JSON list of C-alpha atoms in Angstrom, two decimals:
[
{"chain": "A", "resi": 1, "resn": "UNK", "atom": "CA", "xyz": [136.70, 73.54, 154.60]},
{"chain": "A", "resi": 2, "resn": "UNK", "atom": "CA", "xyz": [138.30, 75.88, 152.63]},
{"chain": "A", "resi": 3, "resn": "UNK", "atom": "CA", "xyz": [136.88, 77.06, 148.94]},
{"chain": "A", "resi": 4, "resn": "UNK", "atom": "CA", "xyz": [137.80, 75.63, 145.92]},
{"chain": "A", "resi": 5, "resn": "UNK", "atom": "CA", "xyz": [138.53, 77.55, 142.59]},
{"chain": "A", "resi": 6, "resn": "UNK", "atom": "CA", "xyz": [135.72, 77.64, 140.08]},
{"chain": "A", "resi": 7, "resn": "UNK", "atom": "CA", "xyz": [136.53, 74.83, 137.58]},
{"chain": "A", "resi": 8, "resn": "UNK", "atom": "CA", "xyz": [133.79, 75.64, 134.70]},
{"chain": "A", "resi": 9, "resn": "UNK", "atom": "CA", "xyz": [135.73, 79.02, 133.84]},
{"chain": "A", "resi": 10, "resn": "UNK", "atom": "CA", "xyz": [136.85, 79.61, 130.02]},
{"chain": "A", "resi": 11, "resn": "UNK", "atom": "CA", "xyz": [140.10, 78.75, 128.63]},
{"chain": "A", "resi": 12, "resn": "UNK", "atom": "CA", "xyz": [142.15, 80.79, 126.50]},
{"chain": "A", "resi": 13, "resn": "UNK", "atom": "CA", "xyz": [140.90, 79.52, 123.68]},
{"chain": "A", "resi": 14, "resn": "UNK", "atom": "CA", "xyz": [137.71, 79.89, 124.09]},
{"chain": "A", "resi": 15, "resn": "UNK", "atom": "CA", "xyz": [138.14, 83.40, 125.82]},
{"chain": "A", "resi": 16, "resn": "UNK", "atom": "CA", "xyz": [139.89, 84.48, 122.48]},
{"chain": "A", "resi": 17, "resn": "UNK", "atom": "CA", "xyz": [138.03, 83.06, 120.10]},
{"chain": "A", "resi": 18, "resn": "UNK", "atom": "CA", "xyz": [134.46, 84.42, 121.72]},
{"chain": "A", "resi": 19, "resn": "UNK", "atom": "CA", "xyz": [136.35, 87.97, 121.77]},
{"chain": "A", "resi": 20, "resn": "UNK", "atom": "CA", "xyz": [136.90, 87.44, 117.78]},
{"chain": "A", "resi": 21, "resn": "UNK", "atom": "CA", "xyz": [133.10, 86.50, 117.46]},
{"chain": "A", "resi": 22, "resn": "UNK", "atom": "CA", "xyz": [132.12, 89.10, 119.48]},
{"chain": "A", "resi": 23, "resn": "UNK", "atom": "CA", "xyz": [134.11, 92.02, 117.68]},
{"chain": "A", "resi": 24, "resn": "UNK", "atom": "CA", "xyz": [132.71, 90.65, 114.12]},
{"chain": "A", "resi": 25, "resn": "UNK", "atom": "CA", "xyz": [129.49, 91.68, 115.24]},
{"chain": "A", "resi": 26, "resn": "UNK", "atom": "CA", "xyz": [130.77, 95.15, 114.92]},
{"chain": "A", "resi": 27, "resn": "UNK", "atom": "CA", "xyz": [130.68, 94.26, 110.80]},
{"chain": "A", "resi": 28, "resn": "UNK", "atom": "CA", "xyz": [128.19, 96.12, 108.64]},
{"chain": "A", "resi": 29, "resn": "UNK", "atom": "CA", "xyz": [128.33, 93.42, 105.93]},
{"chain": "A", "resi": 30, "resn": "UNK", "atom": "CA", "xyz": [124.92, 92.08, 105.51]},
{"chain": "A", "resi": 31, "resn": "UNK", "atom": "CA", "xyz": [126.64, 88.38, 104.46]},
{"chain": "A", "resi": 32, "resn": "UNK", "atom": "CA", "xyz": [130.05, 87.87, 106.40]},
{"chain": "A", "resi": 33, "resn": "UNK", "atom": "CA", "xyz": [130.53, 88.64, 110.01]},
{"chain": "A", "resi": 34, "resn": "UNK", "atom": "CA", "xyz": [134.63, 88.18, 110.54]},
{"chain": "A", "resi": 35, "resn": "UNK", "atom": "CA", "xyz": [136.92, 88.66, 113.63]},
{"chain": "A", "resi": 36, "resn": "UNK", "atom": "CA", "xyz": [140.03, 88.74, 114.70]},
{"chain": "A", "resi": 37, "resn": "UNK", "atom": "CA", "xyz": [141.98, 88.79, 117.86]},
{"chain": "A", "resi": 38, "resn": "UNK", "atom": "CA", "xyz": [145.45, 89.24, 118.28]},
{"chain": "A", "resi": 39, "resn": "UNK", "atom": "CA", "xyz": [147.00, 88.32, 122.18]},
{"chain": "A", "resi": 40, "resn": "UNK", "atom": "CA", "xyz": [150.65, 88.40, 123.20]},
{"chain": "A", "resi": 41, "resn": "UNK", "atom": "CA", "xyz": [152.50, 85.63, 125.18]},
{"chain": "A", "resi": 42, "resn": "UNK", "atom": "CA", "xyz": [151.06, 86.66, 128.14]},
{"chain": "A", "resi": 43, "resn": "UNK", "atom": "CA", "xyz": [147.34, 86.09, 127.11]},
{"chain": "A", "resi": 44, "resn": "UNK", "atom": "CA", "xyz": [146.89, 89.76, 126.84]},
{"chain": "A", "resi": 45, "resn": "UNK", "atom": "CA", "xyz": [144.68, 91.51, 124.05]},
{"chain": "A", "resi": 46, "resn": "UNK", "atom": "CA", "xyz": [147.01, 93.37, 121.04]},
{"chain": "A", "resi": 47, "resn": "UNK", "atom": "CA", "xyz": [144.50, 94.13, 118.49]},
{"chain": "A", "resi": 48, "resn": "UNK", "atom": "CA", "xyz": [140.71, 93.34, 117.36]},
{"chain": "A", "resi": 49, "resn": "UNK", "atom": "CA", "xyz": [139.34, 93.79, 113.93]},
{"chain": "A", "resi": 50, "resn": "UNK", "atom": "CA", "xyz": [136.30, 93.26, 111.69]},
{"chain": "A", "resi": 51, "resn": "UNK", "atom": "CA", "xyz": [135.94, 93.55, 108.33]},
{"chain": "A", "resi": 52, "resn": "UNK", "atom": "CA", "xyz": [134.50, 96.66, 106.91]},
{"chain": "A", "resi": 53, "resn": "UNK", "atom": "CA", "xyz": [135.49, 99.72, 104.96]},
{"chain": "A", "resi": 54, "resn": "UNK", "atom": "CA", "xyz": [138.28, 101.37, 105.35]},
{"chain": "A", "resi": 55, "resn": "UNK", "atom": "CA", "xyz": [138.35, 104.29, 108.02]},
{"chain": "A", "resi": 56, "resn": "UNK", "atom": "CA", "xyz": [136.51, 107.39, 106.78]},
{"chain": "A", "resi": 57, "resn": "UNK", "atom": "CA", "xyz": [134.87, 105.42, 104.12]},
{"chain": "A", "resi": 58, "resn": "UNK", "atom": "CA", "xyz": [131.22, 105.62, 104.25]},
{"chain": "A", "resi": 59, "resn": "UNK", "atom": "CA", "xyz": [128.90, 102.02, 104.75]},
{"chain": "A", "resi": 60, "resn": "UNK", "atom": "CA", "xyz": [126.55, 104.07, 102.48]},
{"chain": "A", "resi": 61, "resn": "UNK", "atom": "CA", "xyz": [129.05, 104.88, 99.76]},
{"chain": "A", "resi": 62, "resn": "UNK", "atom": "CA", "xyz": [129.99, 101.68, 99.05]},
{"chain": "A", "resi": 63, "resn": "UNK", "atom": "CA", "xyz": [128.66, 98.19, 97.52]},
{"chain": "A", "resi": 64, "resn": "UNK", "atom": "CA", "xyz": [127.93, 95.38, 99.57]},
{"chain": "A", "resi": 65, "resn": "UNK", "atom": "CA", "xyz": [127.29, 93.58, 96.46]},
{"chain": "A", "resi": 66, "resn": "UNK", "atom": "CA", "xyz": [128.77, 89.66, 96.09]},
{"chain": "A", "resi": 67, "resn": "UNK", "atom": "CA", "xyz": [128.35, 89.81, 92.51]},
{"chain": "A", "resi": 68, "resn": "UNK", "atom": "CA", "xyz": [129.08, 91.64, 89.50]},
{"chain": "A", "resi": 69, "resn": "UNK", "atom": "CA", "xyz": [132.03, 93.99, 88.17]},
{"chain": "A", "resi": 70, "resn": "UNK", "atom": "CA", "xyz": [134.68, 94.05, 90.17]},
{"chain": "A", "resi": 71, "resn": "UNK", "atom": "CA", "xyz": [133.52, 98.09, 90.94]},
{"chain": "A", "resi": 72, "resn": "UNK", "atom": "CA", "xyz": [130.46, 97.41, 92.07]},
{"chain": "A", "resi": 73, "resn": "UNK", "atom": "CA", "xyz": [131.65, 94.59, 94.75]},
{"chain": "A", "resi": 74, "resn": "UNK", "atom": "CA", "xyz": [132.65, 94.84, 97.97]},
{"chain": "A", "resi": 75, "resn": "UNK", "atom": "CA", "xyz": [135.49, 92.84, 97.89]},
{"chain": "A", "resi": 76, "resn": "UNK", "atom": "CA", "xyz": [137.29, 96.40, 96.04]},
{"chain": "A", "resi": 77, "resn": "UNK", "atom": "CA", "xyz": [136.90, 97.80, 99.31]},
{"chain": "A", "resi": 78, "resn": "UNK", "atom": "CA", "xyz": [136.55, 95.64, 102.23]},
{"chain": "A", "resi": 79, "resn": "UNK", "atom": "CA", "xyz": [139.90, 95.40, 104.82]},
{"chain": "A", "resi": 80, "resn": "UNK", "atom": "CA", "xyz": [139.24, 91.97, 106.25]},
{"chain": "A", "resi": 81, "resn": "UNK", "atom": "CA", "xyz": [138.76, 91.47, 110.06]},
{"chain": "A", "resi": 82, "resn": "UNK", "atom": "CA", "xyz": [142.42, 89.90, 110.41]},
{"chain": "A", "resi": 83, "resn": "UNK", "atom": "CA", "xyz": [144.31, 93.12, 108.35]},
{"chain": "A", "resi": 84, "resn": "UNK", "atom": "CA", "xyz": [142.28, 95.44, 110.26]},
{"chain": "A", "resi": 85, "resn": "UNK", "atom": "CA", "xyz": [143.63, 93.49, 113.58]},
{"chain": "A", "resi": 86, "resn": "UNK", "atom": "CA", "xyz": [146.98, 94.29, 112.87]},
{"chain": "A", "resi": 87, "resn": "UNK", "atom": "CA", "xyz": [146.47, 97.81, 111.69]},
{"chain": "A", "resi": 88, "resn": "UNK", "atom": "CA", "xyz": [144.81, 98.60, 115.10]},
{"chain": "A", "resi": 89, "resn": "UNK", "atom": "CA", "xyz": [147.36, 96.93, 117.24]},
{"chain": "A", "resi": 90, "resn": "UNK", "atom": "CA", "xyz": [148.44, 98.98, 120.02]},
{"chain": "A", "resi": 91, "resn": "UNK", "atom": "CA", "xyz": [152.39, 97.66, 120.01]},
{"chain": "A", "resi": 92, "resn": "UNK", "atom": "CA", "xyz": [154.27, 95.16, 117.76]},
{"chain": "A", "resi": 93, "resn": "UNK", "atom": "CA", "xyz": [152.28, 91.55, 116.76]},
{"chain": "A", "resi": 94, "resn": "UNK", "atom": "CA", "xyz": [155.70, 89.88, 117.07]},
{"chain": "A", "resi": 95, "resn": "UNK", "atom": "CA", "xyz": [155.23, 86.02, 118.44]},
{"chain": "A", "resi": 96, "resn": "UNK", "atom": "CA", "xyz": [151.89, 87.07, 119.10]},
{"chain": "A", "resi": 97, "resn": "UNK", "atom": "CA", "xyz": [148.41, 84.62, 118.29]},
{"chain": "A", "resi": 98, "resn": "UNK", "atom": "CA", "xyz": [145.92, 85.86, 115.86]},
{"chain": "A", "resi": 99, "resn": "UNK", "atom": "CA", "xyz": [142.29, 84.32, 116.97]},
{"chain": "A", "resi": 100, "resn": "UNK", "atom": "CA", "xyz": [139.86, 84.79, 113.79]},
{"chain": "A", "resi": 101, "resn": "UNK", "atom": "CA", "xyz": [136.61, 83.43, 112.62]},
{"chain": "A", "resi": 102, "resn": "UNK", "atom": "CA", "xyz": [137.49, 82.61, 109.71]},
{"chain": "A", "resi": 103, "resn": "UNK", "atom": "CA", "xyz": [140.94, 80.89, 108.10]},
{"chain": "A", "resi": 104, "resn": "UNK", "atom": "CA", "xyz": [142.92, 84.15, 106.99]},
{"chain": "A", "resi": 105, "resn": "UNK", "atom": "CA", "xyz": [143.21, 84.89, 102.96]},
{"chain": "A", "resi": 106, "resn": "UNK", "atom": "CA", "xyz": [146.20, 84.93, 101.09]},
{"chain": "A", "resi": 107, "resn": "UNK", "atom": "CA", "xyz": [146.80, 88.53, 101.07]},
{"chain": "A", "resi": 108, "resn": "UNK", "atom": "CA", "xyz": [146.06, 88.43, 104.94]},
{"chain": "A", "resi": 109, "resn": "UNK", "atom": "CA", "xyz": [148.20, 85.55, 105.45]},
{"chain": "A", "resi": 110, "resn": "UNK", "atom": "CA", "xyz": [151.40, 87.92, 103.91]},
{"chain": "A", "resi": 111, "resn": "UNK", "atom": "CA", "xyz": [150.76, 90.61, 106.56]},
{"chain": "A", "resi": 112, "resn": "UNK", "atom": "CA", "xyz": [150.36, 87.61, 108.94]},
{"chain": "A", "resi": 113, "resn": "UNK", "atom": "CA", "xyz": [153.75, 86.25, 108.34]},
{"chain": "A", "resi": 114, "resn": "UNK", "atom": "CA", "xyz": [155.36, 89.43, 107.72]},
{"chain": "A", "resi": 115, "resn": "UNK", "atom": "CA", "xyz": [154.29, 91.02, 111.02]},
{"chain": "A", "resi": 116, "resn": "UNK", "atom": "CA", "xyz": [155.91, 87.77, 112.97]},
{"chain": "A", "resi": 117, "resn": "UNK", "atom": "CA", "xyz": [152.59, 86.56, 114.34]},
{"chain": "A", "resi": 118, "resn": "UNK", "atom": "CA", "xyz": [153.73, 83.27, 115.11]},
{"chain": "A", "resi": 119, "resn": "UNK", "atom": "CA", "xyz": [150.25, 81.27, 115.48]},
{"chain": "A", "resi": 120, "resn": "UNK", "atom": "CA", "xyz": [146.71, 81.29, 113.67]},
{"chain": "A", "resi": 121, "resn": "UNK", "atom": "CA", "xyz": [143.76, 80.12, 115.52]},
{"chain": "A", "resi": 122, "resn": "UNK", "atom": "CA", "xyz": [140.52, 79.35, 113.08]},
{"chain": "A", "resi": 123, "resn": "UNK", "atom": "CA", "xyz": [137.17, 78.75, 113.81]},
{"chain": "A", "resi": 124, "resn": "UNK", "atom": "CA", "xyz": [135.88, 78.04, 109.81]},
{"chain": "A", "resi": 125, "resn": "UNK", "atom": "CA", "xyz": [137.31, 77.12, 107.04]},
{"chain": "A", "resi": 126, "resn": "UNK", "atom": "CA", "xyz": [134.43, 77.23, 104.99]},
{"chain": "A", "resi": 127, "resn": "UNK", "atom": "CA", "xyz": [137.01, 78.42, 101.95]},
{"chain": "A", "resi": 128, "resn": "UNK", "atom": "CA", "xyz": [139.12, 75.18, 101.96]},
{"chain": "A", "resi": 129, "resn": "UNK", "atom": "CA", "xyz": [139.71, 74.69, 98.86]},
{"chain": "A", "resi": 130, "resn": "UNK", "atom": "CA", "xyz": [139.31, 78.05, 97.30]},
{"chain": "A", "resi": 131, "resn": "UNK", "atom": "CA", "xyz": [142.74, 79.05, 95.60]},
{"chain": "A", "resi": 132, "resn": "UNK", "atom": "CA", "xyz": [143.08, 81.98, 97.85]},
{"chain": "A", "resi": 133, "resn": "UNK", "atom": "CA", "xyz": [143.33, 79.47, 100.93]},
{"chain": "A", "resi": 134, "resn": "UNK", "atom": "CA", "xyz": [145.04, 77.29, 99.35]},
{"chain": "A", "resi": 135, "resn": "UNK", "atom": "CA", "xyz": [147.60, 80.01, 99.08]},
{"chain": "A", "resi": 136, "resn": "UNK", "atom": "CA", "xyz": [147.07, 80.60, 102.37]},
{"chain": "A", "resi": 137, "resn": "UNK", "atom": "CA", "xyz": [148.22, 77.40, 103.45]},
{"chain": "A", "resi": 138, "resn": "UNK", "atom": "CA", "xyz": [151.27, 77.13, 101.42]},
{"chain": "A", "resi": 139, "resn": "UNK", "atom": "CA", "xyz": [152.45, 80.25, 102.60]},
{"chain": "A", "resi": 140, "resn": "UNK", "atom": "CA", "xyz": [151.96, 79.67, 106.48]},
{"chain": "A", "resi": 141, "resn": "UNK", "atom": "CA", "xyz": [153.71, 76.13, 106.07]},
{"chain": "A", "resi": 142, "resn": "UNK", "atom": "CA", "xyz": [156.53, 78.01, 103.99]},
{"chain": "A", "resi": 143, "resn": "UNK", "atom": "CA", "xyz": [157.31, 80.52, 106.72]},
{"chain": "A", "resi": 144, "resn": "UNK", "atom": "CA", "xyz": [156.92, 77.64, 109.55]},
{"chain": "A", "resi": 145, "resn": "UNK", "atom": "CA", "xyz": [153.49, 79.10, 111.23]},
{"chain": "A", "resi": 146, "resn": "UNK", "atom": "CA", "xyz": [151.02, 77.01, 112.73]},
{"chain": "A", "resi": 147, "resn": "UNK", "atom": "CA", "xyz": [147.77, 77.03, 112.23]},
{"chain": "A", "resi": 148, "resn": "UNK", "atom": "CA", "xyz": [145.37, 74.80, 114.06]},
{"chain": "A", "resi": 149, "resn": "UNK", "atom": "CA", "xyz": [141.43, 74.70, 114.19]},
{"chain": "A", "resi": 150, "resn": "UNK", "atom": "CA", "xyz": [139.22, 75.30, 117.24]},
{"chain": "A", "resi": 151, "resn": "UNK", "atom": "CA", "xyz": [135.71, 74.63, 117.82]},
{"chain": "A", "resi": 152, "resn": "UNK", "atom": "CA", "xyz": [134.36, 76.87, 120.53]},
{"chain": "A", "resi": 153, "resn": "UNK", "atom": "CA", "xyz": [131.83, 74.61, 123.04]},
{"chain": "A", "resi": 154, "resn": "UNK", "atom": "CA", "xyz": [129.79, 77.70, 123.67]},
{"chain": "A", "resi": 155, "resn": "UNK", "atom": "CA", "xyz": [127.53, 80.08, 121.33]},
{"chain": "A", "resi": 156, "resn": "UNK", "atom": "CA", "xyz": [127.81, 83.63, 122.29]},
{"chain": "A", "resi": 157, "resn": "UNK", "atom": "CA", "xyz": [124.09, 84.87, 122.76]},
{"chain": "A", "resi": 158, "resn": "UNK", "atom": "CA", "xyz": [123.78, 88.82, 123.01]},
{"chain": "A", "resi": 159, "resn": "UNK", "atom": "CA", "xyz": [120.74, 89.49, 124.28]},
{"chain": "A", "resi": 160, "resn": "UNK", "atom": "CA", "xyz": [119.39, 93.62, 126.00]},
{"chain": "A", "resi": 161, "resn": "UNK", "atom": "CA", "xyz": [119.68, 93.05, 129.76]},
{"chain": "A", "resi": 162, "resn": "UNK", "atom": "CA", "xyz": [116.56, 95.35, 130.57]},
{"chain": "A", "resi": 163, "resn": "UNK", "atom": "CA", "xyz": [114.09, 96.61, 128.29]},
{"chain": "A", "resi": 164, "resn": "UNK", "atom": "CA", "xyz": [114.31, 99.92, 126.48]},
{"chain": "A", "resi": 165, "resn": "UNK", "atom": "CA", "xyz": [113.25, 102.64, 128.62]},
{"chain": "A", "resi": 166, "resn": "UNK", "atom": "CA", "xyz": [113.92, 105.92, 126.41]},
{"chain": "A", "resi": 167, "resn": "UNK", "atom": "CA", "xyz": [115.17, 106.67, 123.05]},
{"chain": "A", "resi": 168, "resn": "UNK", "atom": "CA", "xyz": [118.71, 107.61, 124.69]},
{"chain": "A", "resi": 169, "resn": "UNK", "atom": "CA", "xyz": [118.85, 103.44, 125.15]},
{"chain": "A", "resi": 170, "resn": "UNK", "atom": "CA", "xyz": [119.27, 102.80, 121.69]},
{"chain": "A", "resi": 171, "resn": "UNK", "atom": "CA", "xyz": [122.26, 104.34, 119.83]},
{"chain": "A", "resi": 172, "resn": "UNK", "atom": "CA", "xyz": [123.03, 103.16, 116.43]},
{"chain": "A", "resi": 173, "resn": "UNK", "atom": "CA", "xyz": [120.95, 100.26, 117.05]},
{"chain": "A", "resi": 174, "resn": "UNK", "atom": "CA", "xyz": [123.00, 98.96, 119.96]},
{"chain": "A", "resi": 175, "resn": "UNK", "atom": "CA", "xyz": [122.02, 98.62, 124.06]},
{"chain": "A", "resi": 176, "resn": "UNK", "atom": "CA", "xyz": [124.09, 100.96, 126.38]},
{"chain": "A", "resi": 177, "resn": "UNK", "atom": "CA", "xyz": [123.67, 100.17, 130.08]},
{"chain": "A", "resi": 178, "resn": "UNK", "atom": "CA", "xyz": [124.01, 102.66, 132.45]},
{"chain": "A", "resi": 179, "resn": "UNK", "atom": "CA", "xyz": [126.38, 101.60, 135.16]},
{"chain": "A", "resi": 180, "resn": "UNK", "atom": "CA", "xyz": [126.21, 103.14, 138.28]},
{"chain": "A", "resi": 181, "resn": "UNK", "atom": "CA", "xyz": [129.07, 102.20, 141.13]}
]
């Protein structure tokens, strides 16, 4: 008898959406983790991004700070997960899908819509009815993009596959394996 495919295998959605979870761990903010993931018609990965700092801005330099003057916050100086996707795309985001953790701002949402992505995939929406999303919405149903929830059915667990053996293990707080072929 002849083998069948696998049929427990992840869909696109899922696929996408654990790729946007998985880059936001690459976020220094102590509060939000955010990701993005930007794939063309063909299911293939444009751009990733997390929010953070801009490039060549120190983590150290800067406030992480929620509250307080607008100086000493990091909301002066944090390029959200989605902008960052689109800044690091390696060709154009036109009629791609933008995969991200969390519903896009309204400043987002105007890159968004002026790039030509032509679908947003959420997993929160924790912001709902924050003025800033609210703007976001108006504007995506203005320019005719949809934007649709998802709930991913799996958690994504990272967890070191052997223990630490040497000091050269642990770079900047992360696991590297060494692969041998």
């Amino acid at each position: 008898m002849p083998a069948s495919k696998r049929s427990n295998y992840l869909s696109w959605d899922e696929t996408f959406m654990q790729m946007a979870r998985l880059i936001a761990q690459r976020s220094k903010d102590p509060n939000t983790q955010n990701g993005a993931c930007i794939v063309d018609q063909h299911n293939v990965i444009v751009g990733l991004g997390y929010n953070g700092f801009p490039r060549g801005c120190s983590d150290n330099e800067l406030p992480w700070e929620r509250e307080g003057d607008f100086l000493d916050k990091k909301y002066a100086y944090v390029v959200h997960a989605e902008a960052n996707a689109l800044y690091n795309a390696n060709r154009s985001v036109k009629d791609c899908k933008l995969y991200c953790t969390l519903f896009p701002c309204n400043e987002c949402v105007k890159s968004i819509i002026q790039t030509g992505i032509a679908e947003v995939i959420f997993e929160s929406d924790k912001y709902h009815d924050e003025k800033e999303w609210v703007a976001s919405r108006r504007l995506l149903d203005l320019a005719s993009v949809p934007y649709r929830h998802y709930n991913p059915r799996y958690d994504l667990r990272l967890a070191p596959t052997t223990p630490l053996s040497s000091e050269s293990d642990v770079k900047e707080g992360m696991l590297f394996e060494e692969i041998n072929l």
